[in-house]
XYZ file of C-alpha atoms in Angstrom:
669
model
C 180.126 101.149 215.903
C 180.691 99.650 219.343
C 180.202 102.089 222.166
C 180.816 102.146 225.893
C 178.603 104.061 228.329
C 179.690 105.614 231.603
C 183.186 106.055 230.234
C 183.132 109.707 229.271
C 186.473 110.509 230.905
C 188.233 109.005 227.892
C 188.447 110.572 224.446
C 187.104 107.653 222.444
C 188.033 107.333 218.808
C 186.969 104.560 216.435
C 190.332 102.848 216.651
C 190.194 102.753 220.456
C 186.651 101.439 220.515
C 187.429 98.658 218.090
C 190.517 97.771 220.112
C 188.541 95.308 222.274
C 188.669 92.768 219.444
C 191.789 91.223 221.005
C 193.114 90.682 224.496
C 196.216 92.786 223.799
C 194.113 95.852 223.102
C 191.275 95.212 225.557
C 189.142 98.265 226.319
C 189.166 99.487 229.954
C 185.877 99.373 231.843
C 184.727 100.614 235.231
C 181.655 99.970 237.336
C 178.468 100.593 235.398
C 176.801 99.667 232.125
C 178.668 98.696 228.979
C 177.029 98.113 225.586
C 178.539 95.865 222.902
C 176.993 96.286 219.484
C 178.290 92.982 218.103
C 180.607 90.132 219.140
C 182.910 89.839 216.148
C 186.427 90.414 217.444
C 189.250 88.465 215.849
C 190.391 86.685 219.071
C 188.061 84.126 220.606
C 188.451 83.679 224.399
C 190.721 80.807 225.379
C 190.980 78.874 227.622
C 187.264 78.351 228.160
C 186.360 79.259 231.740
C 182.852 77.783 231.677
C 182.873 74.059 232.328
C 179.412 73.425 230.948
C 180.274 74.948 227.582
C 183.360 73.337 226.108
C 182.475 74.333 222.535
C 185.131 76.551 220.972
C 183.987 79.988 219.812
C 185.166 81.874 216.724
C 185.020 85.509 217.898
C 185.217 87.569 221.063
C 185.095 90.991 222.663
C 187.666 91.937 225.296
C 187.693 94.366 228.216
C 190.130 95.030 231.016
C 189.084 95.903 234.542
C 191.645 97.469 236.911
C 190.070 97.993 240.345
C 191.189 100.984 242.371
C 190.305 99.204 245.604
C 189.500 95.642 246.639
C 186.034 94.503 245.580
C 183.903 91.457 245.123
C 182.796 92.065 241.536
C 179.740 90.837 239.672
C 179.544 90.940 235.877
C 175.982 90.323 234.734
C 173.997 90.247 231.511
C 170.862 89.225 233.429
C 169.103 92.426 232.358
C 165.717 92.975 230.734
C 167.333 94.598 227.697
C 169.098 91.278 226.932
C 166.082 88.962 226.989
C 166.334 86.750 223.924
C 170.148 86.890 223.852
C 172.504 84.098 224.970
C 175.998 85.330 225.936
C 178.918 83.412 227.418
C 181.476 85.264 229.557
C 185.009 84.472 230.754
C 187.064 86.207 233.468
C 190.868 85.964 233.390
C 193.923 87.172 235.240
C 197.559 87.037 234.172
C 198.666 88.479 230.859
C 197.491 87.947 227.307
C 200.227 85.409 226.675
C 199.253 83.322 229.717
C 195.616 83.839 230.634
C 194.412 82.068 233.765
C 190.722 81.464 234.339
C 189.277 83.210 237.381
C 185.606 82.521 236.706
C 183.120 82.144 233.896
C 179.453 81.597 233.238
C 176.951 80.699 230.585
C 173.401 80.371 231.930
C 173.239 81.402 235.603
C 170.760 84.242 235.039
C 167.057 83.971 235.832
C 165.806 85.973 232.848
C 165.627 84.986 229.235
C 165.288 81.770 227.295
C 165.048 80.501 230.092
C 168.211 80.937 232.097
C 170.174 81.975 229.008
C 171.837 85.041 230.500
C 175.087 85.145 232.452
C 176.060 86.152 235.975
C 179.573 85.720 237.332
C 181.116 86.910 240.618
C 184.807 87.065 241.521
C 187.186 88.771 243.946
C 189.182 91.614 242.392
C 192.197 93.055 244.216
C 193.662 96.521 243.760
C 196.772 96.623 241.592
C 195.714 93.616 239.478
C 194.186 93.505 236.020
C 191.252 91.303 235.072
C 190.164 90.528 231.526
C 186.431 90.226 230.777
C 185.750 88.423 227.504
C 182.486 87.555 225.727
C 182.334 85.046 222.866
C 179.966 84.184 220.011
C 179.446 80.474 220.700
C 175.689 80.856 221.178
C 175.025 84.422 220.030
C 177.082 86.993 218.140
C 174.585 89.845 218.446
C 175.122 92.800 220.735
C 174.895 92.487 224.475
C 174.737 94.851 227.450
C 176.598 93.982 230.619
C 176.772 95.575 234.042
C 179.839 95.573 236.268
C 179.012 95.900 239.960
C 181.630 96.565 242.646
C 180.405 94.973 245.861
C 181.992 95.237 249.281
C 185.071 93.064 249.481
C 185.008 90.545 252.291
C 188.387 88.795 252.469
C 188.120 85.058 252.090
C 189.580 82.896 254.845
C 192.931 81.299 254.147
C 192.295 78.365 251.845
C 192.565 74.939 253.368
C 193.120 73.517 249.882
C 195.134 75.277 247.187
C 196.750 74.268 243.902
C 199.789 75.257 241.867
C 199.025 75.599 238.168
C 201.255 73.991 235.518
C 200.799 73.908 231.746
C 200.675 70.545 229.989
C 201.540 69.626 226.413
C 198.387 67.878 225.238
C 196.987 69.150 221.961
C 193.998 66.809 221.700
C 190.544 68.375 221.380
C 188.922 66.451 224.262
C 190.967 66.555 227.461
C 188.881 65.352 230.361
C 190.171 61.925 231.417
C 192.660 61.004 234.172
C 193.199 57.272 234.543
C 196.006 54.685 234.455
C 196.457 53.582 230.823
C 199.562 51.353 230.999
C 198.868 49.165 234.036
C 201.309 50.731 236.492
C 198.566 52.268 238.704
C 199.937 55.774 238.191
C 197.340 58.239 236.926
C 197.857 59.343 233.334
C 196.153 62.144 231.374
C 194.247 61.166 228.223
C 193.458 63.435 225.284
C 191.197 62.333 222.439
C 190.861 63.474 218.834
C 189.027 61.830 215.951
C 192.049 59.818 214.718
C 194.367 59.581 217.713
C 194.671 59.242 221.450
C 197.407 61.166 223.231
C 198.497 60.054 226.688
C 200.620 61.980 229.141
C 202.011 58.906 230.862
C 203.064 59.600 234.434
C 206.627 58.591 235.227
C 207.522 57.030 238.609
C 210.201 59.689 239.070
C 207.813 62.546 238.325
C 206.659 64.277 235.170
C 205.102 62.756 232.076
C 206.026 61.122 228.782
C 203.848 61.979 225.786
C 202.572 58.856 224.004
C 200.596 59.186 220.757
C 198.495 56.305 219.409
C 196.701 56.397 216.083
C 193.084 55.198 216.081
C 190.522 54.542 213.367
C 188.531 57.671 212.584
C 185.347 57.754 214.613
C 182.113 59.641 214.119
C 181.117 59.541 217.773
C 183.505 61.525 219.963
C 183.377 62.126 223.751
C 181.366 65.278 223.174
C 179.399 64.848 226.372
C 181.377 62.411 228.505
C 184.116 59.798 228.628
C 184.452 56.666 230.758
C 187.366 54.255 231.268
C 187.686 50.631 232.355
C 189.218 47.310 231.357
C 186.481 45.735 229.219
C 188.453 42.645 228.117
C 190.365 41.970 231.382
C 193.802 42.238 229.783
C 195.107 44.616 232.463
C 194.894 47.740 230.285
C 192.099 50.283 230.412
C 189.803 50.993 227.480
C 187.634 54.033 226.714
C 183.989 54.835 226.020
C 183.072 57.984 224.088
C 179.544 59.378 224.505
C 178.297 61.631 221.692
C 174.994 63.245 220.722
C 174.292 60.509 218.177
C 175.845 57.300 219.498
C 178.815 55.807 221.343
C 182.278 54.512 220.517
C 184.266 51.888 222.413
C 188.040 52.172 222.031
C 189.554 48.860 223.133
C 193.263 49.018 223.907
C 195.035 45.952 222.545
C 196.876 43.749 225.014
C 200.238 44.999 223.737
C 199.237 48.564 224.613
C 200.361 49.759 221.189
C 197.038 50.337 219.471
C 193.260 50.532 219.816
C 190.434 48.656 218.158
C 187.344 50.774 217.501
C 183.787 49.536 218.016
C 181.140 52.062 216.982
C 177.526 51.567 217.970
C 175.253 53.381 215.586
C 172.029 53.005 217.599
C 170.701 56.514 218.161
C 171.598 57.712 221.629
C 171.654 61.381 222.570
C 174.326 60.543 225.117
C 174.974 62.355 228.359
C 176.871 60.770 231.301
C 178.415 57.373 230.547
C 179.653 54.737 232.999
C 181.336 51.365 233.095
C 179.809 48.970 235.642
C 179.197 45.223 235.904
C 175.401 45.265 235.570
C 174.846 41.499 235.604
C 177.691 40.636 237.996
C 179.411 38.195 235.663
C 182.881 39.633 236.267
C 182.922 41.714 233.075
C 182.324 45.435 232.674
C 179.159 46.577 230.938
C 178.368 50.136 229.905
C 175.493 52.432 230.818
C 174.713 55.667 228.984
C 172.120 58.308 229.852
C 169.838 59.136 226.917
C 168.693 62.747 226.908
C 165.399 62.281 225.027
C 164.518 58.571 225.248
C 164.851 55.652 227.701
C 168.406 55.072 228.894
C 170.599 52.407 227.296
C 173.087 49.755 228.339
C 175.660 47.659 226.529
C 176.163 44.142 227.897
C 179.651 42.626 227.639
C 179.892 39.108 226.168
C 183.076 38.451 228.169
C 185.508 39.357 225.380
C 184.958 43.106 225.273
C 182.183 43.050 222.666
C 178.796 44.538 223.523
C 175.094 44.028 222.825
C 172.766 47.025 222.901
C 169.677 47.146 225.167
C 167.293 49.981 225.918
C 164.757 50.553 228.684
C 164.276 49.412 232.248
C 166.768 51.826 233.801
C 165.100 55.209 233.566
C 162.185 55.430 231.109
C 160.623 58.755 232.068
C 159.083 59.987 228.843
C 160.282 63.633 228.794
C 163.882 62.463 229.122
C 166.362 64.849 230.680
C 168.645 62.025 231.805
C 171.973 63.735 232.394
C 174.200 62.728 235.298
C 174.279 59.012 236.073
C 176.292 57.653 238.966
C 176.478 54.111 240.357
C 176.605 53.861 244.138
C 175.736 51.218 246.724
C 173.299 53.361 248.741
C 171.677 50.429 250.597
C 174.897 48.581 251.556
C 173.793 45.281 250.002
C 176.943 44.764 247.944
C 175.705 45.781 244.499
C 175.723 49.098 242.674
C 172.519 51.103 242.477
C 171.844 53.923 240.027
C 171.038 57.597 240.594
C 170.162 59.901 237.700
C 170.356 63.681 238.058
C 167.742 65.202 235.773
C 167.850 68.320 233.654
C 164.989 69.972 231.843
C 161.529 71.333 232.473
C 159.956 69.327 235.273
C 161.610 65.885 235.343
C 162.332 64.354 238.734
C 165.590 62.833 239.929
C 165.579 59.045 239.871
C 167.015 56.437 242.254
C 167.029 52.859 240.940
C 167.740 49.977 243.345
C 169.778 47.077 241.984
C 167.747 43.871 242.434
C 170.895 41.744 242.231
C 169.807 39.921 239.063
C 170.648 42.478 236.376
C 167.373 44.386 236.830
C 166.614 47.638 238.644
C 163.571 49.045 240.456
C 162.716 52.760 240.607
C 162.526 53.632 244.322
C 162.756 57.408 243.940
C 159.517 58.210 245.760
C 159.884 55.658 248.555
C 163.467 56.750 249.219
C 162.617 60.457 249.314
C 164.790 61.268 246.290
C 162.062 62.154 243.740
C 161.737 65.868 243.174
C 161.912 68.285 240.246
C 165.478 69.312 239.625
C 167.577 71.257 237.183
C 170.799 69.350 237.620
C 173.483 67.785 235.502
C 175.264 65.753 238.179
C 175.328 64.632 241.799
C 178.148 63.899 244.244
C 177.794 60.840 246.498
C 179.975 60.040 249.499
C 179.764 59.118 253.156
C 180.014 62.736 254.271
C 179.479 61.971 257.975
C 181.523 58.727 258.125
C 178.608 56.709 259.489
C 178.976 53.870 256.992
C 176.484 54.747 254.249
C 176.450 56.955 251.174
C 174.888 60.427 251.326
C 174.020 62.566 248.313
C 174.580 66.126 247.122
C 172.502 67.006 244.051
C 174.025 69.992 242.338
C 171.966 72.761 240.763
C 172.708 73.914 237.231
C 170.096 76.618 237.719
C 168.867 78.300 240.858
C 165.361 78.169 239.422
C 164.915 74.611 240.740
C 165.611 75.514 244.347
C 169.380 75.338 244.490
C 171.711 72.618 245.696
C 170.341 69.768 247.804
C 171.999 67.684 250.529
C 170.432 64.349 251.482
C 171.547 62.267 254.490
C 171.229 58.507 254.181
C 169.110 57.233 257.070
C 170.499 53.707 256.727
C 167.064 52.197 256.037
C 166.759 52.925 252.323
C 165.455 56.485 252.824
C 167.010 59.943 252.847
C 166.422 63.139 254.823
C 166.793 66.651 253.424
C 169.441 68.415 255.534
C 170.268 71.219 253.093
C 169.185 73.995 255.474
C 172.144 75.124 257.553
C 174.637 72.914 255.701
C 176.317 75.780 253.853
C 175.043 74.432 250.558
C 171.791 76.332 251.076
C 173.571 79.696 250.745
C 176.094 78.658 248.094
C 174.752 80.162 244.871
C 177.427 79.220 242.347
C 176.193 76.637 239.871
C 177.892 74.021 237.724
C 177.268 70.875 235.718
C 180.184 69.088 237.414
C 179.987 68.093 241.075
C 182.395 65.518 242.524
C 183.218 64.226 246.004
C 186.816 63.657 247.155
C 188.922 64.281 250.254
C 191.200 67.016 248.915
C 192.820 67.956 252.237
C 193.251 64.347 253.469
C 191.576 65.100 256.790
C 189.357 61.997 256.616
C 186.168 63.796 255.557
C 185.053 63.918 251.922
C 184.759 67.405 250.375
C 182.634 68.539 247.418
C 184.131 70.247 244.359
C 181.423 72.501 242.923
C 180.877 75.578 240.763
C 182.545 78.930 241.000
C 186.016 77.412 241.399
C 185.044 76.302 244.884
C 185.718 73.229 246.997
C 183.200 72.955 249.827
C 185.329 71.778 252.738
C 183.648 69.159 254.913
C 183.635 70.304 258.541
C 182.895 66.772 259.762
C 179.359 67.556 260.950
C 177.443 67.674 257.647
C 178.233 71.351 257.178
C 180.535 72.740 254.512
C 182.694 75.863 254.148
C 183.555 77.427 250.753
C 187.221 77.148 249.778
C 188.007 79.129 246.571
C 190.581 77.554 244.262
C 192.141 78.575 240.950
C 190.474 75.921 238.778
C 187.044 74.675 237.869
C 186.050 71.052 238.347
C 188.060 68.769 236.104
C 189.427 65.240 236.128
C 190.720 64.185 239.540
C 193.752 62.020 240.275
C 197.158 61.912 241.923
C 199.271 63.438 239.163
C 202.590 63.503 241.034
C 202.152 60.389 243.189
C 202.367 62.234 246.505
C 199.127 60.894 247.980
C 197.145 64.112 247.500
C 194.530 64.598 244.817
C 195.211 66.978 241.950
C 193.076 68.372 239.121
C 193.477 68.375 235.362
C 191.410 70.953 233.506
C 191.890 71.962 229.864
C 195.592 72.611 229.159
C 196.661 72.707 232.787
C 197.222 70.532 235.800
C 196.658 71.897 239.265
C 198.937 70.193 241.763
C 197.724 70.027 245.346
C 199.890 72.151 247.643
C 199.403 69.433 250.326
C 199.677 69.595 254.103
C 200.878 67.339 256.938
C 197.896 64.960 256.874
C 198.490 61.256 256.324
C 196.914 59.052 253.673
C 196.724 55.695 251.932
C 196.040 54.914 248.277
C 194.468 51.572 247.345
C 194.882 50.022 243.897
C 192.731 47.032 243.001
C 193.276 44.083 240.674
C 190.208 41.926 240.241
C 190.366 38.262 239.296
C 186.834 36.892 239.585
C 185.472 40.452 239.530
C 186.231 42.941 236.771
C 189.936 43.732 236.721
C 189.501 47.376 237.889
C 187.419 46.407 240.899
C 184.672 48.798 239.724
C 181.719 48.282 242.049
C 183.892 47.265 245.008
C 183.319 48.761 248.448
C 186.592 49.768 250.139
C 186.528 50.277 253.918
C 189.212 51.795 256.132
C 189.245 51.355 259.926
C 191.189 53.198 262.584
C 190.890 55.367 265.684
C 188.490 57.617 263.744
C 186.064 54.750 263.174
C 185.280 53.819 259.576
C 185.592 55.413 256.163
C 184.106 53.973 252.960
C 184.578 54.456 249.229
C 182.870 52.937 246.182
C 185.017 52.330 243.108
C 183.309 54.030 240.140
C 183.907 54.659 236.472
C 182.316 57.995 235.681
C 181.076 60.565 238.197
C 180.289 64.232 237.832
C 179.005 64.856 234.335
C 181.742 64.900 231.707
C 185.067 63.963 233.222
C 186.657 60.627 234.029
C 188.720 60.484 237.210
C 191.181 58.027 238.751
C 190.109 54.444 239.447
C 192.516 54.320 242.385
C 190.927 54.750 245.815
C 192.203 57.555 248.055
C 191.782 57.997 251.813
C 193.022 60.771 254.043
C 193.430 60.017 257.746
C 194.417 63.420 259.102
C 196.978 63.310 261.908
C 196.356 59.618 262.672
C 199.456 57.472 262.294
C 197.984 53.968 262.200
C 195.319 52.071 260.262
C 193.670 49.101 261.973
C 192.563 47.326 258.827
C 191.636 47.732 255.196
C 188.663 45.751 253.846
C 187.775 45.267 250.177
C 184.326 43.851 249.410
C 184.537 42.782 245.782
C 181.563 42.573 243.384
C 182.087 38.783 243.358
C 181.329 38.595 247.092
C 184.951 37.862 248.019
C 186.235 39.916 250.947
C 189.903 40.751 251.371
C 191.274 42.117 254.633
C 194.662 43.658 255.283
C 195.619 44.267 258.883
C 197.695 47.288 259.891
C 198.660 48.509 256.398
C 201.339 51.148 256.204
C 200.327 54.781 255.961
C 201.499 57.220 253.267
C 201.919 54.402 250.755
C 200.123 52.954 247.754
C 198.961 49.384 248.211
C 197.899 46.947 245.504
C 195.280 44.392 246.499
C 194.725 41.399 244.239
C 191.309 39.833 244.677
C 191.350 36.872 247.118
C 195.046 37.290 247.862
C 195.069 38.486 251.459
C 193.748 37.428 254.830
C 190.280 37.480 253.453
C 187.017 35.621 253.604
C 186.120 33.028 250.966
C 189.528 32.822 249.326
C 189.525 31.328 245.834
C 192.343 29.140 244.628
C 192.701 28.703 240.885
C 192.505 25.024 240.000
C 193.730 25.476 236.443
C 197.373 25.173 237.481
C 199.498 23.652 240.237
C 202.704 24.907 241.883
C 205.590 22.740 243.055
C 207.539 22.558 245.200
C 205.391 24.501 247.636
C 206.963 25.531 250.010
C 209.954 26.354 247.787
C 213.471 27.673 248.259
C 214.661 28.741 244.810
C 212.190 28.105 241.971
C 208.488 27.587 241.337
C 207.392 25.104 238.703
C 204.016 25.593 237.061
C 202.009 22.628 235.936
C 199.017 23.161 233.634
C 197.587 21.384 230.615
C 195.207 24.213 229.650
C 196.965 27.524 230.300
C 199.460 29.365 228.135
C 201.152 31.696 230.562
C 202.535 35.075 229.529
C 203.696 36.934 232.638
C 203.831 36.466 236.389
C 203.554 38.933 239.247
C 204.350 38.066 242.848
C 202.793 40.027 245.725
C 203.444 39.972 249.440
C 200.586 39.598 251.935
C 200.252 43.390 252.134
C 199.351 43.470 248.462
C 202.648 44.999 247.323
C 204.193 43.859 244.048
C 207.640 42.445 244.875
C 208.637 40.565 241.704
C 207.664 40.427 238.035
C 208.803 37.736 235.635
C 208.246 36.261 232.220
C 207.217 32.643 232.461
C 210.058 30.714 230.836
C 209.519 26.972 230.476
C 206.897 27.261 233.209
C 209.595 28.064 235.772
C 209.876 31.182 237.972
C 213.049 32.080 239.882
C 212.103 33.180 243.436
C 215.433 32.775 245.210
C 215.700 36.547 245.840
C 212.493 36.647 247.905
C 212.593 36.787 251.684
C 211.060 34.002 253.722
C 207.265 34.307 253.910
C 203.913 33.749 252.200
C 203.267 35.227 248.743
C 200.625 35.449 246.034
C 201.411 34.415 242.463
C 199.323 36.178 239.820
C 199.633 34.576 236.382
C 198.393 36.328 233.243
C 197.712 34.021 230.311
C 198.005 34.826 226.611
C 194.303 35.789 226.526
C 194.825 38.388 229.233
C 193.017 36.413 231.961
C 194.372 36.301 235.512
C 194.956 33.285 237.756
C 196.206 33.239 241.353
C 197.623 30.887 243.971
C 199.463 31.272 247.251
C 202.919 29.809 247.942
C 205.476 29.786 250.744
C 209.114 30.806 250.321
C 211.519 29.068 252.722
């Protein structure tokens, strides 16, 4: 029989006690100790409120807490009586038909197996009801929990807030936000073993549901997913990382289907990334291996891969979890940082040598220390032109979160003390860096449903939100970053700050521009972003680059430093707009002109004729010198009608039947 202590005011019968098996008949609890004899209720908690435990449970036990006054409440199983147990807890508000996650936890305790017990803290307001649910995902045996009512200290008004909306996406894995149809609008991707479902964002708002059947795959994105255009056909492909191997899902050039490429080499996969490791203009893949040296898959130029292992993190005990590629030394190529998890491994920083090899510089850079982390968040937090690092703690046993300032000479200084991260105790496996309030300073989305707002001086203030870390993108095309988590999207409530969104189309570089450094100049000075595929631990976020500029109303210039070495510059771009930059198409340095075709007449008044003996052209896109797409056309008889264009200079981007891109400039009279 299940029993509840410190609840003697109620006449408890067997039927009432067993009523906690479902949300609808959750058993009331008050402050004190509650004992559960067994977790075997018929309703498993859903949605899952613990980001580091996406596994679906089969049973649950439900309680309802109705505070008389306002409190900051802690629910903890971190008690000596529970040592050896492994509970998972979820906190909800709303009603049983529409439960909304407030908080959740799996392993934040300091006792147990180790760190197997749960501690979760949330604000509870009088007049509201909160559901406390335990599940059997790790342990179905009995558990004792304690509910503590702490003094309620009202949180400051949130700088960033979100409005929750349900989405219709029934796929099992739902942690990818990326453009999947080449229109540079962020879509939401859901993956199951025989299909991919895409909520395709519409230019007018909302989504269309697209379902595509795939070959059945053994290796699913159990641990992470990455996206990028591996065959340079203009459409993004996917990489699934599983605990036994990886799967590449290559989207065919028509966009109607996927070709599956399974790699059966044993890889206990953690974070996966797409990046051009050998700088040949084609995306390769990197995957963290939990128990052996890390692995990479080198692209042959057609979207097929060769497996290699070693040379990029070979520490024997393993624990390779959160990989992220970032240009920390400002030399134009992407370096590698690995957040480590386990008993004793140190974080690793690997410098890109520029020739496809990497050197471990962890000790020399001041980044080698024992850590219990699943991910890190890198950004230029102080806008001084180089990338700083936040290494997130997945357990407080390793010393908590760490903030490292880039000194600009290849070394880092620990500035955690006094930053606000030193007293922030909520943990998570997902940590990502984005400017959510568009004030021009990059914030950190961390555990406990909290965005740490960047104060502009390397200190951060907690900003509670109503979602955990998920996939990040602009899901309503308003220039503010939103969140997709589980079956919901969380739309940014926005403010009056200005912004610009930069979309990249590589020609000599990979088509996504992954590995590019994007720089924005104005009265504030300089902001920088690196284009990455895969940050945090599990999720895949937008490949578009977002900048907030606060109240500023003008941008001096936008600079894109491509992996190829080409530099594009756009002077005085418009604010509060999306801009598409095609590699080597603007007022840049080292422009490349494709010699595989000729244009005539050039200048032209009405039509462009294309002359080529080697190219079979499929489509044409014409861009103005601000990078905006102004005309699309099928190439009929190698002639393009341009009479509708205004007088000026334009860029012609041709896509051939193999999906390769070719560019030239022309003048319209």
